[in-house]
Short mmCIF file of C-alpha atoms in Angstrom, two decimals:
data_model
loop_
_atom_site.label_atom_id
_atom_site.label_comp_id
_atom_site.label_asym_id
_atom_site.label_seq_id
_atom_site.Cartn_x
_atom_site.Cartn_y
_atom_site.Cartn_z
CA MET A 1 30.57 -20.80 2.09
CA THR A 2 29.92 -20.83 5.84
CA THR A 3 26.97 -23.02 6.79
CA PRO A 4 24.12 -20.56 7.41
CA LEU A 5 22.59 -20.42 10.88
CA LYS A 6 18.89 -21.20 11.10
CA LEU A 7 17.15 -17.96 12.08
CA CYS A 8 15.68 -18.45 15.58
CA SER A 9 15.97 -16.98 19.06
CA ALA A 10 18.57 -19.57 20.16
CA ASN A 11 20.94 -18.49 17.38
CA LEU A 12 20.70 -14.72 17.76
CA ALA A 13 23.89 -14.49 19.82
CA ARG A 14 25.80 -16.44 17.20
CA ILE A 15 24.89 -14.18 14.30
CA GLY A 16 27.87 -12.25 12.84
CA GLU A 17 28.68 -8.68 13.93
CA ALA A 18 27.78 -7.33 10.48
CA VAL A 19 24.13 -8.07 11.20
CA ALA A 20 22.17 -6.01 13.71
CA VAL A 21 19.97 -8.09 16.06
CA PRO A 22 17.23 -6.93 18.50
CA ALA A 23 18.71 -4.97 21.38
CA PHE A 24 15.77 -5.75 23.69
CA GLU A 25 14.97 -8.89 25.65
CA ARG A 26 12.41 -10.60 23.40
CA SER A 27 11.09 -12.85 26.14
CA ALA A 28 9.80 -9.76 27.89
CA VAL A 29 7.89 -8.47 24.89
CA ARG A 30 4.06 -8.53 25.12
CA PRO A 31 1.63 -7.79 22.27
CA GLY A 32 0.08 -4.35 22.51
CA ILE A 33 -0.66 -4.18 18.79
CA VAL A 34 -2.71 -6.61 16.67
CA HIS A 35 -1.85 -6.18 13.02
CA LEU A 36 -4.00 -7.48 10.22
CA GLY A 37 -2.07 -8.23 7.08
CA VAL A 38 1.58 -9.15 7.72
CA GLY A 39 2.94 -8.84 4.21
CA GLY A 40 6.23 -7.46 2.94
CA PHE A 41 5.37 -3.85 3.53
CA HIS A 42 4.35 -4.29 7.16
CA ARG A 43 7.58 -6.18 7.82
CA SER A 44 9.74 -3.50 6.17
CA HIS A 45 7.90 -0.58 7.72
CA GLN A 46 5.70 -0.52 10.85
CA ALA A 47 7.31 -3.62 12.38
CA VAL A 48 10.72 -2.08 11.94
CA TYR A 49 9.73 1.25 13.53
CA THR A 50 8.06 -0.64 16.35
CA GLY A 51 11.08 -2.92 16.96
CA ARG A 52 13.30 0.13 17.46
CA THR A 53 11.06 1.30 20.35
CA LEU A 54 10.81 -1.92 22.31
CA CYS A 55 13.88 -1.12 24.40
CA LEU A 56 11.81 1.72 25.89
CA ASP A 57 8.59 -0.19 26.42
CA SER A 58 8.28 -3.91 25.83
CA SER A 59 4.47 -3.85 25.98
CA TRP A 60 4.14 -2.81 22.37
CA GLY A 61 4.97 -6.09 20.62
CA ILE A 62 2.99 -7.07 17.52
CA CYS A 63 0.62 -10.01 17.15
CA GLY A 64 0.26 -10.52 13.40
CA VAL A 65 -2.92 -11.84 11.91
CA GLY A 66 -3.41 -13.43 8.50
CA LEU A 67 -6.91 -13.49 7.05
CA THR A 68 -6.37 -15.00 3.60
CA ARG A 69 -5.39 -18.48 2.52
CA GLY A 70 -2.09 -17.12 1.21
CA ASP A 71 -1.14 -16.10 4.72
CA LYS A 72 -0.65 -19.70 5.76
CA LYS A 73 2.90 -19.68 4.46
CA MET A 74 3.68 -16.56 6.57
CA GLU A 75 2.36 -18.38 9.70
CA GLN A 76 4.54 -21.40 8.99
CA THR A 77 7.64 -19.32 8.29
CA LEU A 78 7.33 -17.05 11.28
CA THR A 79 6.45 -19.84 13.68
CA GLN A 80 9.47 -21.88 12.64
CA GLN A 81 11.74 -18.81 13.14
CA ASP A 82 10.33 -17.72 16.57
CA HIS A 83 8.65 -14.85 14.61
CA LEU A 84 12.03 -13.42 13.60
CA TYR A 85 12.92 -12.37 10.06
CA THR A 86 15.64 -10.39 8.30
CA LEU A 87 15.25 -6.95 6.75
CA VAL A 88 17.56 -6.60 3.76
CA THR A 89 18.12 -2.88 3.09
CA LYS A 90 19.41 -2.30 -0.43
CA LYS A 91 21.09 0.93 -1.39
CA ALA A 92 22.26 1.38 -4.97
CA LYS A 93 25.78 0.17 -4.13
CA GLU A 94 25.47 -1.38 -0.66
CA THR A 95 23.37 -3.96 1.17
CA SER A 96 22.83 -4.41 4.87
CA VAL A 97 20.86 -6.93 6.94
CA GLU A 98 19.07 -6.56 10.30
CA VAL A 99 17.06 -9.14 12.28
CA ILE A 100 13.64 -7.78 13.24
CA GLY A 101 12.04 -9.06 16.42
CA SER A 102 8.96 -6.91 17.03
CA ILE A 103 6.49 -9.64 16.01
CA CYS A 104 5.95 -11.81 19.04
CA ASP A 105 2.96 -13.88 17.88
CA TYR A 106 1.07 -14.73 14.68
CA ILE A 107 -2.44 -16.04 14.23
CA PHE A 108 -3.59 -17.56 10.91
CA ALA A 109 -7.31 -16.93 10.65
CA GLY A 110 -7.75 -17.80 6.97
CA GLU A 111 -10.16 -20.57 5.94
CA GLY A 112 -12.31 -19.82 9.01
CA LYS A 113 -9.63 -21.02 11.41
CA ASN A 114 -8.68 -19.36 14.76
CA THR A 115 -11.39 -16.70 14.44
CA GLU A 116 -12.11 -16.75 18.15
CA LYS A 117 -8.38 -16.54 18.97
CA VAL A 118 -8.09 -13.35 17.00
CA LEU A 119 -11.21 -11.86 18.55
CA ALA A 120 -9.97 -12.75 22.02
CA ARG A 121 -6.75 -10.87 21.29
CA LEU A 122 -8.70 -7.82 20.11
CA GLU A 123 -10.94 -8.01 23.16
CA ASP A 124 -7.94 -8.21 25.53
CA GLU A 125 -7.28 -4.88 27.31
CA GLN A 126 -3.57 -5.39 26.61
CA THR A 127 -4.36 -4.66 22.93
CA ARG A 128 -4.30 -0.87 22.52
CA ILE A 129 -3.85 -0.58 18.77
CA ALA A 130 -5.33 -2.64 15.93
CA SER A 131 -3.46 -1.78 12.78
CA LEU A 132 -3.90 -2.99 9.20
CA THR A 133 -2.08 -3.24 5.92
CA VAL A 134 -4.52 -5.08 3.71
CA THR A 135 -4.48 -3.27 0.27
CA GLU A 136 -7.24 -1.11 -1.10
CA LYS A 137 -9.67 -3.81 -2.08
CA ALA A 138 -9.86 -5.40 1.42
CA TYR A 139 -11.58 -2.25 2.72
CA MET A 140 -14.68 -3.47 0.86
CA LEU A 141 -15.70 -0.14 -0.56
CA ASN A 142 -18.36 0.47 -3.19
CA ASP A 143 -16.36 2.10 -6.00
CA THR A 144 -19.31 4.27 -7.00
CA THR A 145 -20.51 5.54 -3.60
CA GLY A 146 -17.36 5.25 -1.52
CA ASP A 147 -19.42 3.55 1.16
CA LEU A 148 -19.20 0.04 2.61
CA ASP A 149 -20.01 -2.46 -0.13
CA ASP A 150 -22.80 -4.47 1.55
CA THR A 151 -23.33 -6.40 -1.67
CA HIS A 152 -19.93 -8.07 -1.36
CA PRO A 153 -20.36 -11.78 -0.36
CA LEU A 154 -17.80 -11.50 2.45
CA ILE A 155 -19.48 -8.40 3.91
CA GLN A 156 -22.86 -10.08 3.63
CA HIS A 157 -21.42 -13.05 5.55
CA ASP A 158 -20.06 -10.81 8.28
CA LEU A 159 -23.29 -8.85 8.60
CA GLN A 160 -25.21 -12.09 9.03
CA SER A 161 -22.59 -13.69 11.32
CA PRO A 162 -20.77 -10.78 13.03
CA ASN A 163 -19.34 -13.04 15.72
CA ALA A 164 -17.55 -15.18 13.03
CA PRO A 165 -16.06 -12.49 10.74
CA LYS A 166 -13.91 -12.98 7.70
CA THR A 167 -13.11 -9.35 6.71
CA PRO A 168 -10.82 -6.81 8.39
CA VAL A 169 -13.72 -4.50 9.14
CA GLY A 170 -15.74 -7.43 10.53
CA PHE A 171 -12.92 -8.38 12.92
CA ILE A 172 -12.39 -4.80 14.05
CA VAL A 173 -16.07 -4.14 14.70
CA GLU A 174 -16.61 -7.35 16.61
CA GLY A 175 -13.52 -6.66 18.68
CA LEU A 176 -14.80 -3.20 19.54
CA ARG A 177 -18.25 -4.59 20.29
CA ARG A 178 -16.78 -6.90 22.87
CA ARG A 179 -14.73 -4.06 24.37
CA MET A 180 -17.92 -1.98 24.75
CA ALA A 181 -19.82 -4.89 26.27
CA ASN A 182 -17.07 -5.48 28.80
CA GLY A 183 -16.76 -1.82 29.76
CA HIS A 184 -13.24 -1.53 28.26
CA LYS A 185 -11.86 1.37 26.33
CA PRO A 186 -11.69 0.93 22.53
CA PHE A 187 -8.39 0.25 20.82
CA THR A 188 -7.09 2.71 18.29
CA VAL A 189 -7.61 1.60 14.68
CA LEU A 190 -4.50 2.46 12.66
CA SER A 191 -4.60 2.08 8.89
CA CYS A 192 -1.19 1.78 7.24
CA ASP A 193 -2.42 1.42 3.67
CA ASN A 194 -1.82 3.76 0.73
CA LEU A 195 -5.27 5.39 0.72
CA PRO A 196 -6.14 9.08 0.89
CA LEU A 197 -7.06 10.04 4.44
CA ASN A 198 -6.92 6.37 5.39
CA GLY A 199 -7.97 7.02 8.98
CA HIS A 200 -11.14 8.87 7.90
CA LEU A 201 -11.97 6.16 5.39
CA THR A 202 -11.45 3.36 7.90
CA LYS A 203 -13.62 5.13 10.46
CA LYS A 204 -16.37 5.56 7.90
CA ILE A 205 -16.64 1.88 6.98
CA VAL A 206 -16.23 0.82 10.63
CA LEU A 207 -19.12 3.05 11.73
CA GLN A 208 -21.28 1.98 8.83
CA PHE A 209 -20.69 -1.70 9.59
CA ALA A 210 -21.16 -1.14 13.34
CA ASN A 211 -24.45 0.58 12.66
CA ARG A 212 -25.67 -2.41 10.73
CA VAL A 213 -24.71 -4.98 13.36
CA GLY A 214 -24.99 -2.99 16.60
CA GLY A 215 -26.83 0.23 15.94
CA ASP A 216 -29.67 -0.86 18.18
CA VAL A 217 -27.29 -0.91 21.19
CA GLY A 218 -25.40 2.25 20.17
CA LEU A 219 -22.19 0.49 19.07
CA ASP A 220 -21.51 2.95 16.22
CA GLN A 221 -22.12 5.93 18.50
CA TRP A 222 -19.81 4.50 21.18
CA ILE A 223 -17.06 3.99 18.64
CA ASP A 224 -17.57 7.46 17.17
CA GLU A 225 -17.37 9.15 20.55
CA ASN A 226 -14.63 7.09 22.15
CA GLY A 227 -12.51 5.59 19.36
CA ALA A 228 -9.60 6.94 17.34
CA PHE A 229 -8.69 6.49 13.66
CA PRO A 230 -5.47 8.39 12.96
CA ASN A 231 -4.57 9.26 9.44
CA THR A 232 -1.12 8.03 8.36
CA MET A 233 1.20 8.36 5.39
CA VAL A 234 3.51 5.44 4.71
CA ASP A 235 6.38 5.17 2.24
CA ARG A 236 9.00 2.57 1.51
CA ILE A 237 9.55 0.70 -1.69
CA THR A 238 9.36 -2.97 -0.81
CA PRO A 239 9.54 -5.34 -3.81
CA ALA A 240 8.52 -9.01 -3.48
CA THR A 241 11.14 -11.35 -2.03
CA THR A 242 12.85 -13.46 -4.64
CA PRO A 243 14.80 -16.78 -4.37
CA GLU A 244 17.91 -14.69 -5.07
CA ASP A 245 17.24 -12.56 -1.97
CA ILE A 246 17.01 -15.72 0.19
CA THR A 247 20.32 -16.92 -1.31
CA LEU A 248 21.96 -13.54 -0.68
CA VAL A 249 21.14 -13.62 3.02
CA GLN A 250 22.48 -17.22 3.27
CA ARG A 251 25.67 -16.57 1.23
CA ASP A 252 26.69 -13.09 2.31
CA PHE A 253 25.37 -12.98 5.89
CA ALA A 254 25.34 -16.70 6.90
CA ILE A 255 21.66 -16.64 7.93
CA ASP A 256 19.05 -19.16 6.82
CA ASP A 257 15.86 -17.10 6.65
CA ALA A 258 13.03 -18.71 4.72
CA TRP A 259 11.37 -15.38 3.96
CA PRO A 260 13.47 -12.26 4.32
CA VAL A 261 11.95 -8.90 3.32
CA CYS A 262 13.89 -6.48 1.08
CA ALA A 263 13.45 -2.72 0.91
CA GLU A 264 15.16 0.47 -0.14
CA ASP A 265 16.99 2.53 2.51
CA TYR A 266 14.45 5.39 2.26
CA THR A 267 11.52 5.14 4.65
CA GLN A 268 8.93 7.60 5.88
CA TRP A 269 5.98 7.35 8.23
CA VAL A 270 3.84 10.32 9.13
CA ILE A 271 1.24 9.74 11.83
CA GLU A 272 -1.60 11.89 13.11
CA ASP A 273 -1.22 12.06 16.96
CA LYS A 274 -4.63 10.73 17.87
CA PHE A 275 -4.66 7.59 20.05
CA THR A 276 -7.04 6.29 22.71
CA GLN A 277 -4.54 4.50 24.92
CA GLY A 278 -1.10 5.68 24.00
CA ARG A 279 1.32 4.38 21.37
CA PRO A 280 4.97 3.32 20.96
CA ARG A 281 7.50 6.20 20.75
CA TRP A 282 7.71 5.79 16.99
CA GLU A 283 9.19 9.30 16.66
CA ASP A 284 12.37 7.95 18.35
CA ALA A 285 12.62 5.53 15.35
CA GLY A 286 12.21 8.38 12.80
CA ALA A 287 8.47 8.68 12.35
CA LEU A 288 6.91 12.12 12.13
CA ILE A 289 4.11 12.70 14.64
CA VAL A 290 1.94 15.59 13.35
CA GLU A 291 -1.43 17.24 13.77
CA ASP A 292 -2.27 17.04 10.06
CA VAL A 293 -1.08 14.29 7.76
CA ALA A 294 -2.79 15.71 4.67
CA PRO A 295 0.07 17.78 3.20
CA TYR A 296 2.47 14.81 3.38
CA GLU A 297 -0.17 12.52 2.01
CA HIS A 298 -0.93 14.73 -0.97
CA MET A 299 2.77 14.92 -1.76
CA LYS A 300 3.32 11.20 -1.56
CA LEU A 301 0.11 9.96 -3.25
CA ARG A 302 0.28 12.41 -6.12
CA LEU A 303 3.99 12.44 -6.77
CA LEU A 304 5.23 8.96 -5.84
CA ASN A 305 2.18 6.71 -6.33
CA GLY A 306 0.77 8.76 -9.18
CA SER A 307 4.13 8.69 -10.95
CA HIS A 308 4.33 4.93 -10.45
CA SER A 309 0.97 4.52 -12.16
CA ALA A 310 1.92 6.92 -14.94
CA LEU A 311 5.11 4.97 -15.55
CA ALA A 312 3.59 1.53 -15.32
CA TYR A 313 1.35 1.11 -18.38
CA LEU A 314 3.37 2.92 -21.05
CA SER A 315 6.72 1.44 -19.97
CA TYR A 316 5.17 -2.03 -19.94
CA LEU A 317 3.84 -1.45 -23.45
CA GLU A 318 7.31 -0.27 -24.49
CA GLY A 319 8.69 -3.63 -23.36
CA HIS A 320 10.13 -2.89 -19.92
CA ARG A 321 9.47 -5.28 -17.03
CA LYS A 322 11.45 -3.73 -14.16
CA VAL A 323 11.23 -0.20 -12.91
CA HIS A 324 14.92 0.58 -12.80
CA ASN A 325 15.34 -0.66 -16.36
CA ALA A 326 12.52 1.59 -17.44
CA MET A 327 14.18 4.56 -15.72
CA GLU A 328 17.39 3.83 -17.65
CA ASP A 329 15.38 4.54 -20.78
CA ASP A 330 15.79 8.29 -21.51
CA ASP A 331 12.25 8.67 -22.83
CA VAL A 332 10.69 7.03 -19.82
CA TYR A 333 12.81 9.07 -17.48
CA ALA A 334 11.88 12.30 -19.25
CA PHE A 335 8.17 11.33 -19.28
CA VAL A 336 8.16 10.54 -15.49
CA SER A 337 10.08 13.74 -14.77
CA GLU A 338 7.58 15.81 -16.76
CA TYR A 339 4.63 14.07 -15.04
CA MET A 340 6.11 14.99 -11.65
CA GLU A 341 6.74 18.58 -12.75
CA VAL A 342 3.17 19.01 -13.95
CA VAL A 343 1.50 17.40 -10.99
CA LYS A 344 3.73 19.34 -8.57
CA ALA A 345 1.53 22.36 -9.22
CA THR A 346 -1.28 20.59 -7.36
CA VAL A 347 0.79 19.78 -4.27
CA PRO A 348 1.07 22.31 -1.45
CA PRO A 349 4.53 21.56 0.08
CA PRO A 350 4.50 20.41 3.72
CA SER A 351 6.38 22.68 6.07
CA GLY A 352 10.12 22.54 5.55
CA VAL A 353 9.86 20.30 2.43
CA SER A 354 11.29 21.21 -1.00
CA LEU A 355 9.21 19.58 -3.72
CA ASP A 356 12.16 19.90 -6.14
CA ALA A 357 14.33 17.95 -3.75
CA TYR A 358 11.55 15.45 -3.09
CA THR A 359 10.96 14.67 -6.76
CA HIS A 360 14.74 14.40 -7.30
CA VAL A 361 14.89 11.77 -4.55
CA LEU A 362 11.91 9.96 -6.10
CA ARG A 363 13.73 9.61 -9.38
CA GLU A 364 16.76 8.26 -7.57
CA ARG A 365 14.61 5.76 -5.75
CA PHE A 366 12.85 4.60 -8.90
CA SER A 367 16.29 4.09 -10.48
CA ASN A 368 17.77 1.98 -7.71
CA PRO A 369 18.61 -1.39 -9.35
CA ASN A 370 18.76 -3.22 -6.00
CA VAL A 371 15.09 -2.65 -5.17
CA SER A 372 13.70 -2.61 -8.66
CA ASP A 373 10.00 -3.50 -8.58
CA GLN A 374 8.11 -5.41 -11.24
CA ILE A 375 6.22 -2.98 -13.56
CA SER A 376 3.39 -5.51 -13.71
CA ARG A 377 2.91 -5.11 -9.95
CA LEU A 378 2.71 -1.37 -10.27
CA ALA A 379 0.02 -1.92 -12.92
CA GLU A 380 -2.21 -4.00 -10.60
CA ASP A 381 -5.46 -2.64 -9.23
CA GLY A 382 -5.48 0.31 -11.65
CA SER A 383 -9.24 0.78 -11.12
CA LYS A 384 -8.48 1.80 -7.54
CA LYS A 385 -5.00 3.29 -7.90
CA MET A 386 -5.78 5.68 -10.73
CA VAL A 387 -8.65 7.09 -8.74
CA SER A 388 -6.70 7.36 -5.52
CA PHE A 389 -3.50 8.70 -6.98
CA VAL A 390 -4.38 10.53 -10.22
CA LYS A 391 -7.99 11.63 -10.18
CA ASP A 392 -7.81 14.59 -7.79
CA ALA A 393 -4.62 15.95 -9.28
CA LEU A 394 -6.15 15.76 -12.75
CA ASN A 395 -9.24 17.56 -11.57
CA GLU A 396 -7.12 20.45 -10.20
CA LEU A 397 -5.00 20.62 -13.42
CA ILE A 398 -8.07 20.86 -15.62
CA TYR A 399 -10.17 23.30 -13.58
CA GLU A 400 -7.55 25.28 -11.57
CA HIS A 401 -4.47 25.23 -13.78
CA PRO A 402 -5.84 25.60 -17.34
CA ASP A 403 -2.41 26.22 -18.81
CA ALA A 404 -0.89 23.07 -17.38
CA ASN A 405 0.42 20.35 -19.69
CA VAL A 406 -2.28 17.67 -19.09
CA ASP A 407 -0.81 15.73 -22.00
CA VAL A 408 1.37 13.62 -19.65
CA VAL A 409 -1.73 12.63 -17.62
CA ALA A 410 -3.74 11.96 -20.80
CA ALA A 411 -0.89 9.77 -22.12
CA ALA A 412 -0.83 7.86 -18.81
CA VAL A 413 -4.57 7.23 -19.02
CA ALA A 414 -4.25 6.16 -22.64
CA GLY A 415 -1.59 3.68 -21.59
CA TRP A 416 -3.89 2.33 -18.87
CA ILE A 417 -6.75 1.94 -21.43
CA ARG A 418 -4.52 0.19 -23.94
CA TYR A 419 -3.03 -2.06 -21.20
CA SER A 420 -6.63 -3.05 -20.32
CA PHE A 421 -7.07 -4.61 -23.72
CA ALA A 422 -5.25 -7.51 -21.97
CA GLU A 423 -2.73 -7.73 -24.76
CA ASP A 424 0.36 -5.71 -25.59
CA LEU A 425 1.08 -3.85 -28.83
CA GLU A 426 2.38 -7.02 -30.39
CA GLY A 427 -0.72 -9.01 -29.43
CA LYS A 428 0.86 -10.92 -26.57
CA PRO A 429 -1.53 -11.55 -23.62
CA ILE A 430 -1.43 -9.43 -20.50
CA GLU A 431 -2.82 -10.68 -17.21
CA ILE A 432 -4.95 -7.91 -15.72
CA LYS A 433 -4.81 -8.14 -11.97
CA ASP A 434 -7.65 -5.92 -10.80
CA PRO A 435 -10.92 -6.50 -8.94
CA GLN A 436 -12.66 -5.01 -12.00
CA ALA A 437 -10.59 -6.75 -14.65
CA GLY A 438 -13.59 -7.85 -16.70
CA THR A 439 -15.19 -4.46 -16.67
CA LEU A 440 -11.88 -2.79 -17.54
CA ARG A 441 -11.49 -4.98 -20.58
CA GLU A 442 -15.14 -4.40 -21.55
CA TYR A 443 -14.79 -0.64 -21.56
CA ALA A 444 -11.37 -0.82 -23.18
CA GLU A 445 -13.02 -2.70 -26.06
CA ILE A 446 -15.68 -0.02 -26.25
CA SER A 447 -12.96 2.62 -26.64
CA LYS A 448 -12.03 1.07 -30.03
CA ARG A 449 -15.45 2.09 -31.34
CA LYS A 450 -16.47 5.07 -29.25
CA GLY A 451 -13.21 6.57 -28.09
CA SER A 452 -11.97 6.99 -24.49
CA GLY A 453 -15.06 8.77 -23.16
CA PRO A 454 -16.98 5.78 -21.75
CA PHE A 455 -13.84 4.34 -20.10
CA ILE A 456 -12.87 7.67 -18.57
CA GLY A 457 -16.42 8.28 -17.34
CA ARG A 458 -16.71 4.79 -15.85
CA PHE A 459 -13.43 4.64 -14.02
CA ILE A 460 -12.20 8.22 -13.39
CA GLY A 461 -15.34 10.39 -13.55
CA ASN A 462 -17.86 11.83 -15.97
CA GLN A 463 -16.43 15.37 -15.58
CA PHE A 464 -13.19 14.19 -17.21
CA ALA A 465 -15.09 12.46 -20.00
CA ALA A 466 -16.99 15.70 -20.53
CA SER A 467 -13.73 17.71 -20.81
CA GLY A 468 -13.25 17.84 -24.54
CA ARG A 469 -9.69 19.03 -24.18
CA PHE A 470 -8.65 16.12 -22.00
CA ARG A 471 -10.67 13.41 -23.73
CA LYS A 472 -9.38 14.39 -27.17
CA ARG A 473 -5.79 14.15 -25.97
CA VAL A 474 -6.44 10.68 -24.59
CA ASP A 475 -8.01 9.64 -27.90
CA HIS A 476 -5.00 11.12 -29.73
CA TYR A 477 -2.58 9.08 -27.67
CA LEU A 478 -4.62 5.87 -28.02
CA ASP A 479 -4.37 6.29 -31.80
CA GLN A 480 -0.67 7.11 -31.61
CA LEU A 481 -0.06 4.05 -29.44
CA GLU A 482 -1.44 1.77 -32.22
CA LYS A 483 0.32 3.57 -35.03
CA GLN A 484 3.66 4.55 -33.58
CA GLY A 485 4.04 2.80 -30.19
CA ALA A 486 4.55 3.76 -26.55
CA ARG A 487 7.84 5.50 -27.08
CA ALA A 488 6.36 7.99 -29.49
CA VAL A 489 3.53 8.66 -27.06
CA MET A 490 5.95 9.41 -24.22
CA GLN A 491 8.08 11.63 -26.40
CA SER A 492 5.03 13.56 -27.68
CA ALA A 493 3.45 13.98 -24.21
CA THR A 494 6.69 15.09 -22.67
CA THR A 495 7.22 17.82 -25.20
CA GLY A 496 3.52 18.76 -25.50
CA LEU A 497 3.66 18.31 -29.26
#
């Protein structure tokens, strides 16, 4: 095996022709974007789109920011590699590698370090966009009200010490406050997380926080009148990097990258065209710039993300651990296909999009063995995902499509409840990774005595617990899970018997 080249700027010209490298002069790149949360998805998605525009305008480089202790490793890796990394694109039968060079700086602000350095970057007029990919729970929402959770210890800290923030919203608001104080225009706040109307949600919590810390000087009003919070829809399956992925890049492409990112070849980014100070020409890299993101968002959240959640719990209880293996199971495949078919009735197709073709592509993507995700990861954060991805579709099915086969949704919810017992059907422990793990388990235990109603009411909504038709089907599948197993539940729900 050829000795792999250490990934760094000095070695770019020596990398083999089979690997694409940045076509722009990296030394000329300046950060115009500050991005909070440089994980795998950002590196496979926004950073890739941005890198493909830097030949046109080098002022849109990315300064990454890590806010958690776990981000220390990312800082160390990127710093050692001149902020370069490899994107490994895996088709079902082919793999390609590209070096991504859009990140030009990285600041680790976890553990209270470098807070002022991040704020200075946000304050700098060169920063025109502050984007974030921080997962649902980092938005610090109250699950009941949908407002900013001002009881959260980190939010309480930021409200008391707004000039030394720890949360994404705290950093954004303090950066905007400094811009207002200096007479500068606000940067655009661009959410790249899988949340319904993510721009509207981000604006809501930013304004609520700004009112608390700067309402007396009109900070929230200034942001409301001058700022921009575009909605976006993002899509690319990006499984966690494994040691085997690192070895693949070394062995097959002769590059020593300590932390490559792997992704499928499918990628989509739909962006509402609403920016305060311009943006990169992401459309030249394949992004869709539109007036209304909602139709694309409904399609993706309900059909892709909702199907992932529907698949996760029952296939795990059936014994599957990887998504592509689950999709090789005829009963799982049929169940997921029926779920998509049922939910499709609640999805108005975006202009020029065939929902039949879209769901066909989804099943192909789920079945790709080269980007197979861990089912346990899909099952994480169910208390947020089921609300974001399933609740609204279920509401429409029950109240607007009374003849629809809600059995597949009821079976998915039953699988979630049973998974929340924190043990599988054979009594083996399951680690529940969810901000409400304890409460999930508490209500799952209650379901053994009182049925699914309390659990459904607590986590999805009282209107669904009050729907006798739906609740009874969930109870039926919970009983069937214990007596006959997950396969029988999927078979029964798919056929409606």
